PDB file of C-alpha atoms in Angstrom:
ATOM      1  CA  UNK A  99     -47.276 -65.123  -6.883  1.00  0.00           C
ATOM      2  CA  UNK A 100     -49.305 -61.954  -7.459  1.00  0.00           C
ATOM      3  CA  UNK A 101     -47.706 -58.534  -7.201  1.00  0.00           C
ATOM      4  CA  UNK A 102     -50.802 -57.389  -5.314  1.00  0.00           C
ATOM      5  CA  UNK A 103     -51.858 -59.348  -2.220  1.00  0.00           C
ATOM      6  CA  UNK A 104     -55.465 -60.023  -1.285  1.00  0.00           C
ATOM      7  CA  UNK A 105     -56.955 -62.342   1.334  1.00  0.00           C
ATOM      8  CA  UNK A 106     -58.209 -65.545  -0.325  1.00  0.00           C
ATOM      9  CA  UNK A 107     -61.628 -65.284   1.259  1.00  0.00           C
ATOM     10  CA  UNK A 108     -63.889 -63.154   3.422  1.00  0.00           C
ATOM     11  CA  UNK A 109     -67.385 -63.757   4.720  1.00  0.00           C
ATOM     12  CA  UNK A 110     -70.157 -61.872   6.436  1.00  0.00           C
ATOM     13  CA  UNK A 111     -73.888 -62.091   7.055  1.00  0.00           C
ATOM     14  CA  UNK A 112     -76.539 -60.455   4.880  1.00  0.00           C
ATOM     15  CA  UNK A 113     -76.956 -56.772   5.693  1.00  0.00           C
ATOM     16  CA  UNK A 114     -73.517 -56.523   7.243  1.00  0.00           C
ATOM     17  CA  UNK A 115     -70.419 -54.740   5.975  1.00  0.00           C
ATOM     18  CA  UNK A 116     -67.226 -56.331   4.686  1.00  0.00           C
ATOM     19  CA  UNK A 117     -63.870 -54.971   3.606  1.00  0.00           C
ATOM     20  CA  UNK A 118     -61.352 -56.536   1.244  1.00  0.00           C
ATOM     21  CA  UNK A 119     -57.745 -55.419   1.367  1.00  0.00           C
ATOM     22  CA  UNK A 120     -55.194 -55.165  -1.421  1.00  0.00           C
ATOM     23  CA  UNK A 121     -51.556 -54.678  -0.530  1.00  0.00           C
ATOM     24  CA  UNK A 122     -48.872 -53.610  -2.969  1.00  0.00           C
ATOM     25  CA  UNK A 123     -45.772 -51.471  -3.168  1.00  0.00           C
ATOM     26  CA  UNK A 124     -44.569 -48.048  -4.223  1.00  0.00           C
ATOM     27  CA  UNK A 125     -44.224 -49.221  -7.827  1.00  0.00           C
ATOM     28  CA  UNK A 126     -47.922 -50.009  -8.129  1.00  0.00           C
ATOM     29  CA  UNK A 127     -50.542 -48.921  -5.580  1.00  0.00           C
ATOM     30  CA  UNK A 128     -48.241 -46.398  -3.953  1.00  0.00           C
ATOM     31  CA  UNK A 129     -47.946 -44.301  -7.101  1.00  0.00           C
ATOM     32  CA  UNK A 130     -50.773 -45.430  -9.361  1.00  0.00           C
ATOM     33  CA  UNK A 131     -54.536 -45.670  -9.236  1.00  0.00           C
ATOM     34  CA  UNK A 132     -56.321 -48.788  -8.021  1.00  0.00           C
ATOM     35  CA  UNK A 133     -59.378 -50.388  -9.576  1.00  0.00           C
ATOM     36  CA  UNK A 134     -61.601 -53.203  -8.368  1.00  0.00           C
ATOM     37  CA  UNK A 135     -63.473 -55.874 -10.337  1.00  0.00           C
ATOM     38  CA  UNK A 136     -66.369 -58.133  -9.423  1.00  0.00           C
ATOM     39  CA  UNK A 137     -66.625 -61.568 -11.019  1.00  0.00           C
ATOM     40  CA  UNK A 138     -69.910 -63.314 -10.399  1.00  0.00           C
ATOM     41  CA  UNK A 139     -69.834 -67.096 -10.836  1.00  0.00           C
ATOM     42  CA  UNK A 140     -69.504 -68.094 -14.465  1.00  0.00           C
ATOM     43  CA  UNK A 141     -69.346 -64.552 -15.784  1.00  0.00           C
ATOM     44  CA  UNK A 142     -66.763 -62.059 -16.985  1.00  0.00           C
ATOM     45  CA  UNK A 143     -65.273 -59.560 -14.540  1.00  0.00           C
ATOM     46  CA  UNK A 144     -66.964 -56.186 -14.231  1.00  0.00           C
ATOM     47  CA  UNK A 145     -65.415 -52.866 -13.230  1.00  0.00           C
ATOM     48  CA  UNK A 146     -66.606 -51.907  -9.759  1.00  0.00           C
ATOM     49  CA  UNK A 147     -64.276 -49.081  -8.695  1.00  0.00           C
ATOM     50  CA  UNK A 148     -61.719 -47.066 -10.656  1.00  0.00           C
ATOM     51  CA  UNK A 149     -59.243 -44.307  -9.791  1.00  0.00           C
ATOM     52  CA  UNK A 150     -59.164 -45.596  -6.187  1.00  0.00           C
ATOM     53  CA  UNK A 151     -62.636 -44.498  -5.192  1.00  0.00           C
ATOM     54  CA  UNK A 152     -64.828 -43.732  -8.208  1.00  0.00           C
ATOM     55  CA  UNK A 153     -67.845 -45.801  -9.150  1.00  0.00           C
ATOM     56  CA  UNK A 154     -68.871 -46.328 -12.797  1.00  0.00           C
ATOM     57  CA  UNK A 155     -72.420 -45.491 -13.690  1.00  0.00           C
ATOM     58  CA  UNK A 156     -74.786 -48.156 -12.431  1.00  0.00           C
ATOM     59  CA  UNK A 157     -72.664 -49.360  -9.523  1.00  0.00           C
ATOM     60  CA  UNK A 158     -74.571 -48.835  -6.269  1.00  0.00           C
ATOM     61  CA  UNK A 159     -73.065 -46.710  -3.518  1.00  0.00           C
ATOM     62  CA  UNK A 160     -72.943 -49.785  -1.290  1.00  0.00           C
ATOM     63  CA  UNK A 161     -69.584 -50.334  -2.962  1.00  0.00           C
ATOM     64  CA  UNK A 162     -66.712 -48.009  -2.035  1.00  0.00           C
ATOM     65  CA  UNK A 163     -62.983 -47.849  -2.514  1.00  0.00           C
ATOM     66  CA  UNK A 164     -60.151 -46.190  -0.676  1.00  0.00           C
ATOM     67  CA  UNK A 165     -56.377 -46.062  -0.780  1.00  0.00           C
ATOM     68  CA  UNK A 166     -53.709 -45.279   1.770  1.00  0.00           C
ATOM     69  CA  UNK A 167     -50.031 -45.535   0.982  1.00  0.00           C
ATOM     70  CA  UNK A 168     -49.370 -48.878  -0.676  1.00  0.00           C
ATOM     71  CA  UNK A 169     -52.684 -50.479   0.279  1.00  0.00           C
ATOM     72  CA  UNK A 170     -56.238 -50.208  -0.961  1.00  0.00           C
ATOM     73  CA  UNK A 171     -59.558 -51.357   0.425  1.00  0.00           C
ATOM     74  CA  UNK A 172     -62.888 -52.287  -1.121  1.00  0.00           C
ATOM     75  CA  UNK A 173     -65.882 -51.861   1.153  1.00  0.00           C
ATOM     76  CA  UNK A 174     -69.305 -53.371   0.658  1.00  0.00           C
ATOM     77  CA  UNK A 175     -72.193 -52.416   2.922  1.00  0.00           C
ATOM     78  CA  UNK A 176     -75.682 -53.887   3.173  1.00  0.00           C
ATOM     79  CA  UNK A 177     -74.441 -57.258   1.941  1.00  0.00           C
ATOM     80  CA  UNK A 178     -76.764 -59.238  -0.298  1.00  0.00           C
ATOM     81  CA  UNK A 179     -76.557 -62.853  -1.390  1.00  0.00           C
ATOM     82  CA  UNK A 180     -76.135 -61.544  -4.921  1.00  0.00           C
ATOM     83  CA  UNK A 181     -72.810 -60.000  -3.871  1.00  0.00           C
ATOM     84  CA  UNK A 182     -71.259 -63.466  -3.575  1.00  0.00           C
ATOM     85  CA  UNK A 183     -68.446 -63.287  -6.086  1.00  0.00           C
ATOM     86  CA  UNK A 184     -64.711 -63.109  -6.565  1.00  0.00           C
ATOM     87  CA  UNK A 185     -63.259 -59.623  -6.197  1.00  0.00           C
ATOM     88  CA  UNK A 186     -59.974 -58.526  -7.758  1.00  0.00           C
ATOM     89  CA  UNK A 187     -57.918 -55.416  -7.259  1.00  0.00           C
ATOM     90  CA  UNK A 188     -55.673 -54.091  -9.994  1.00  0.00           C
ATOM     91  CA  UNK A 189     -53.088 -51.402 -10.560  1.00  0.00           C
ATOM     92  CA  UNK A 190     -50.439 -50.414 -13.062  1.00  0.00           C
ATOM     93  CA  UNK A 191     -46.939 -51.376 -11.979  1.00  0.00           C
ATOM     94  CA  UNK A 192     -44.479 -48.746 -13.119  1.00  0.00           C
ATOM     95  CA  UNK A 193     -41.416 -50.940 -12.501  1.00  0.00           C
ATOM     96  CA  UNK A 194     -42.791 -53.794 -14.562  1.00  0.00           C
ATOM     97  CA  UNK A 195     -44.521 -51.521 -17.100  1.00  0.00           C
ATOM     98  CA  UNK A 196     -47.397 -53.939 -16.787  1.00  0.00           C
ATOM     99  CA  UNK A 197     -50.831 -54.251 -15.278  1.00  0.00           C
ATOM    100  CA  UNK A 198     -51.074 -56.288 -12.064  1.00  0.00           C
ATOM    101  CA  UNK A 199     -54.081 -58.064 -10.622  1.00  0.00           C
ATOM    102  CA  UNK A 200     -54.415 -59.227  -7.061  1.00  0.00           C
ATOM    103  CA  UNK A 201     -54.928 -62.937  -6.524  1.00  0.00           C
ATOM    104  CA  UNK A 202     -58.629 -62.433  -5.893  1.00  0.00           C
ATOM    105  CA  UNK A 203     -60.874 -62.683  -2.832  1.00  0.00           C
ATOM    106  CA  UNK A 204     -63.909 -64.928  -2.647  1.00  0.00           C
ATOM    107  CA  UNK A 205     -66.770 -63.266  -0.798  1.00  0.00           C
ATOM    108  CA  UNK A 206     -69.279 -65.520   0.913  1.00  0.00           C
ATOM    109  CA  UNK A 207     -72.494 -64.032   2.248  1.00  0.00           C
ATOM    110  CA  UNK A 208     -73.507 -66.428   4.982  1.00  0.00           C
TER     111      UNK A 208
ATOM    112  CA  UNK B 167     -71.386 -48.119 -23.981  1.00  0.00           C
ATOM    113  CA  UNK B 168     -69.907 -50.636 -26.385  1.00  0.00           C
ATOM    114  CA  UNK B 169     -69.618 -54.363 -26.680  1.00  0.00           C
ATOM    115  CA  UNK B 170     -66.683 -56.740 -27.091  1.00  0.00           C
ATOM    116  CA  UNK B 171     -66.863 -60.277 -28.456  1.00  0.00           C
ATOM    117  CA  UNK B 172     -64.025 -62.801 -28.522  1.00  0.00           C
ATOM    118  CA  UNK B 173     -63.791 -65.418 -31.251  1.00  0.00           C
ATOM    119  CA  UNK B 174     -61.380 -68.179 -32.179  1.00  0.00           C
ATOM    120  CA  UNK B 175     -60.712 -71.905 -31.925  1.00  0.00           C
ATOM    121  CA  UNK B 176     -61.690 -73.566 -28.672  1.00  0.00           C
ATOM    122  CA  UNK B 177     -59.065 -76.278 -29.050  1.00  0.00           C
ATOM    123  CA  UNK B 178     -55.394 -75.803 -29.889  1.00  0.00           C
ATOM    124  CA  UNK B 179     -52.706 -78.477 -30.092  1.00  0.00           C
ATOM    125  CA  UNK B 180     -49.561 -78.260 -27.953  1.00  0.00           C
ATOM    126  CA  UNK B 181     -46.684 -76.346 -29.601  1.00  0.00           C
ATOM    127  CA  UNK B 182     -49.086 -74.590 -31.994  1.00  0.00           C
ATOM    128  CA  UNK B 183     -50.202 -70.959 -31.974  1.00  0.00           C
ATOM    129  CA  UNK B 184     -53.364 -69.775 -30.250  1.00  0.00           C
ATOM    130  CA  UNK B 185     -55.135 -67.039 -32.219  1.00  0.00           C
ATOM    131  CA  UNK B 186     -58.062 -64.996 -30.940  1.00  0.00           C
ATOM    132  CA  UNK B 187     -59.895 -61.965 -32.248  1.00  0.00           C
ATOM    133  CA  UNK B 188     -61.988 -59.419 -30.381  1.00  0.00           C
ATOM    134  CA  UNK B 189     -64.647 -57.546 -32.314  1.00  0.00           C
ATOM    135  CA  UNK B 190     -65.501 -54.068 -31.043  1.00  0.00           C
ATOM    136  CA  UNK B 191     -69.038 -52.742 -31.510  1.00  0.00           C
ATOM    137  CA  UNK B 192     -70.613 -49.511 -30.312  1.00  0.00           C
ATOM    138  CA  UNK B 193     -67.242 -47.785 -30.502  1.00  0.00           C
ATOM    139  CA  UNK B 194     -64.089 -47.524 -32.561  1.00  0.00           C
ATOM    140  CA  UNK B 195     -60.849 -49.383 -32.090  1.00  0.00           C
ATOM    141  CA  UNK B 196     -59.233 -46.204 -33.460  1.00  0.00           C
ATOM    142  CA  UNK B 197     -60.197 -44.268 -30.349  1.00  0.00           C
ATOM    143  CA  UNK B 198     -57.103 -42.715 -28.832  1.00  0.00           C
ATOM    144  CA  UNK B 199     -58.665 -42.959 -25.391  1.00  0.00           C
ATOM    145  CA  UNK B 200     -58.184 -46.694 -24.990  1.00  0.00           C
ATOM    146  CA  UNK B 201     -55.763 -49.544 -24.950  1.00  0.00           C
ATOM    147  CA  UNK B 202     -57.193 -52.881 -26.090  1.00  0.00           C
ATOM    148  CA  UNK B 203     -56.351 -55.627 -23.651  1.00  0.00           C
ATOM    149  CA  UNK B 204     -56.165 -59.386 -23.237  1.00  0.00           C
ATOM    150  CA  UNK B 205     -56.600 -61.170 -19.909  1.00  0.00           C
ATOM    151  CA  UNK B 206     -56.858 -64.867 -19.182  1.00  0.00           C
ATOM    152  CA  UNK B 207     -58.094 -67.031 -16.331  1.00  0.00           C
ATOM    153  CA  UNK B 208     -56.946 -70.659 -15.967  1.00  0.00           C
ATOM    154  CA  UNK B 209     -59.568 -73.038 -14.591  1.00  0.00           C
ATOM    155  CA  UNK B 210     -60.187 -72.323 -10.918  1.00  0.00           C
ATOM    156  CA  UNK B 211     -57.545 -69.603 -10.773  1.00  0.00           C
ATOM    157  CA  UNK B 212     -57.304 -65.835 -10.791  1.00  0.00           C
ATOM    158  CA  UNK B 213     -56.982 -63.260 -13.545  1.00  0.00           C
ATOM    159  CA  UNK B 214     -53.713 -62.936 -15.450  1.00  0.00           C
ATOM    160  CA  UNK B 215     -53.087 -59.855 -17.576  1.00  0.00           C
ATOM    161  CA  UNK B 216     -51.522 -60.755 -20.932  1.00  0.00           C
ATOM    162  CA  UNK B 217     -50.997 -57.363 -22.516  1.00  0.00           C
ATOM    163  CA  UNK B 218     -52.536 -54.465 -24.363  1.00  0.00           C
ATOM    164  CA  UNK B 219     -52.254 -52.523 -27.614  1.00  0.00           C
ATOM    165  CA  UNK B 220     -53.166 -49.012 -28.711  1.00  0.00           C
ATOM    166  CA  UNK B 221     -54.352 -48.452 -32.265  1.00  0.00           C
ATOM    167  CA  UNK B 222     -51.139 -46.474 -32.849  1.00  0.00           C
ATOM    168  CA  UNK B 223     -49.221 -49.714 -32.314  1.00  0.00           C
ATOM    169  CA  UNK B 224     -47.984 -48.983 -28.826  1.00  0.00           C
ATOM    170  CA  UNK B 225     -47.977 -52.179 -26.720  1.00  0.00           C
ATOM    171  CA  UNK B 226     -47.381 -53.415 -23.190  1.00  0.00           C
ATOM    172  CA  UNK B 227     -46.952 -57.083 -22.292  1.00  0.00           C
ATOM    173  CA  UNK B 228     -46.707 -59.354 -19.265  1.00  0.00           C
ATOM    174  CA  UNK B 229     -43.000 -60.116 -19.008  1.00  0.00           C
ATOM    175  CA  UNK B 230     -43.668 -63.799 -18.401  1.00  0.00           C
ATOM    176  CA  UNK B 231     -45.493 -64.111 -21.741  1.00  0.00           C
ATOM    177  CA  UNK B 232     -43.819 -61.423 -23.819  1.00  0.00           C
ATOM    178  CA  UNK B 233     -41.609 -63.767 -25.863  1.00  0.00           C
ATOM    179  CA  UNK B 234     -44.683 -65.685 -27.091  1.00  0.00           C
ATOM    180  CA  UNK B 235     -47.270 -62.910 -27.490  1.00  0.00           C
ATOM    181  CA  UNK B 236     -48.162 -60.841 -30.528  1.00  0.00           C
ATOM    182  CA  UNK B 237     -51.045 -58.389 -30.646  1.00  0.00           C
ATOM    183  CA  UNK B 238     -52.450 -56.385 -33.515  1.00  0.00           C
ATOM    184  CA  UNK B 239     -55.242 -54.001 -34.400  1.00  0.00           C
ATOM    185  CA  UNK B 240     -57.314 -54.122 -37.598  1.00  0.00           C
ATOM    186  CA  UNK B 241     -59.005 -50.752 -37.934  1.00  0.00           C
ATOM    187  CA  UNK B 242     -60.826 -51.772 -41.129  1.00  0.00           C
ATOM    188  CA  UNK B 243     -62.664 -54.544 -39.265  1.00  0.00           C
ATOM    189  CA  UNK B 244     -62.792 -52.757 -35.902  1.00  0.00           C
ATOM    190  CA  UNK B 245     -61.036 -55.712 -34.308  1.00  0.00           C
ATOM    191  CA  UNK B 246     -57.934 -56.491 -32.337  1.00  0.00           C
ATOM    192  CA  UNK B 247     -56.177 -59.819 -32.054  1.00  0.00           C
ATOM    193  CA  UNK B 248     -53.956 -61.995 -29.891  1.00  0.00           C
ATOM    194  CA  UNK B 249     -51.488 -64.660 -30.930  1.00  0.00           C
ATOM    195  CA  UNK B 250     -49.784 -66.850 -28.351  1.00  0.00           C
ATOM    196  CA  UNK B 251     -47.167 -69.193 -29.749  1.00  0.00           C
ATOM    197  CA  UNK B 252     -45.777 -72.526 -28.579  1.00  0.00           C
ATOM    198  CA  UNK B 253     -48.727 -73.225 -26.336  1.00  0.00           C
ATOM    199  CA  UNK B 254     -48.780 -75.888 -23.638  1.00  0.00           C
ATOM    200  CA  UNK B 255     -51.472 -77.230 -21.338  1.00  0.00           C
ATOM    201  CA  UNK B 256     -50.642 -74.358 -18.956  1.00  0.00           C
ATOM    202  CA  UNK B 257     -52.151 -71.975 -21.507  1.00  0.00           C
ATOM    203  CA  UNK B 258     -55.577 -73.571 -21.130  1.00  0.00           C
ATOM    204  CA  UNK B 259     -57.828 -70.799 -19.849  1.00  0.00           C
ATOM    205  CA  UNK B 260     -60.780 -68.538 -20.447  1.00  0.00           C
ATOM    206  CA  UNK B 261     -59.461 -65.643 -22.511  1.00  0.00           C
ATOM    207  CA  UNK B 262     -61.066 -62.217 -22.152  1.00  0.00           C
ATOM    208  CA  UNK B 263     -60.652 -59.129 -24.250  1.00  0.00           C
ATOM    209  CA  UNK B 264     -61.213 -55.781 -22.569  1.00  0.00           C
ATOM    210  CA  UNK B 265     -61.077 -52.042 -23.147  1.00  0.00           C
ATOM    211  CA  UNK B 266     -58.610 -50.188 -20.939  1.00  0.00           C
ATOM    212  CA  UNK B 267     -58.384 -46.502 -20.140  1.00  0.00           C
ATOM    213  CA  UNK B 268     -55.415 -45.023 -21.975  1.00  0.00           C
ATOM    214  CA  UNK B 269     -54.020 -43.061 -19.054  1.00  0.00           C
ATOM    215  CA  UNK B 270     -54.796 -45.243 -16.044  1.00  0.00           C
ATOM    216  CA  UNK B 271     -55.202 -48.659 -17.656  1.00  0.00           C
ATOM    217  CA  UNK B 272     -58.277 -49.790 -15.727  1.00  0.00           C
ATOM    218  CA  UNK B 273     -60.532 -52.042 -17.785  1.00  0.00           C
ATOM    219  CA  UNK B 274     -64.053 -50.667 -18.065  1.00  0.00           C
ATOM    220  CA  UNK B 275     -65.529 -52.982 -20.679  1.00  0.00           C
ATOM    221  CA  UNK B 276     -65.031 -56.731 -20.946  1.00  0.00           C
ATOM    222  CA  UNK B 277     -65.981 -59.404 -23.427  1.00  0.00           C
ATOM    223  CA  UNK B 278     -67.811 -62.477 -22.187  1.00  0.00           C
ATOM    224  CA  UNK B 279     -64.705 -64.626 -22.565  1.00  0.00           C
ATOM    225  CA  UNK B 280     -63.866 -67.636 -24.658  1.00  0.00           C
ATOM    226  CA  UNK B 281     -62.518 -70.964 -23.423  1.00  0.00           C
ATOM    227  CA  UNK B 282     -59.357 -72.252 -25.051  1.00  0.00           C
ATOM    228  CA  UNK B 283     -58.133 -75.749 -24.305  1.00  0.00           C
ATOM    229  CA  UNK B 284     -54.648 -76.892 -25.248  1.00  0.00           C
ATOM    230  CA  UNK B 285     -54.686 -80.602 -25.922  1.00  0.00           C
ATOM    231  CA  UNK B 286     -53.639 -83.063 -28.575  1.00  0.00           C
TER     232      UNK B 286
END
């Protein structure tokens, strides 16, 4: 059971917008930064969002992150078939003194 | 930007010790700005954080694995390593090494991963 909770799957049509939620607690998301990772099929994860809402160089602005209280959200606009991937949220858990990943969300672009 | 590459045996026998090394290029493992991390992914499952180490020796581990995990840094070879003892089939996974921000722990650079199978 993951410390951070994500929906197992989401889907949307090409060109549409989708959001992926990540729910935690005061010991992780509530008091620490959230990051998001994209894992394309058969590849290593890649950092998509860090510090709740910052994008690394090279990540298009179609990807956005936000945080409110003990939950965080990844938004993807202008969906493309190439966005089909597993998406993971992550945050430091101060009670556990350990990093926590969400269980992952599989995005399907219909 | 940097590059990370995992290496080690692809097959380990039950009850033995899994040993992996991550070679850092395009940067220094002695950088105080990073923790060096290990993450694994069992077949068809999600990511599991194993732990991380700073070149100073400071470490953090997943509580569920802590009793079996040892990590180390070799500054002369610009590498860091993972040892996981008393492995079972449940330790079969793709193992990734990654670079983590020292202050906020997010992982901004990942290796391509290496598959380790535990089987006799």
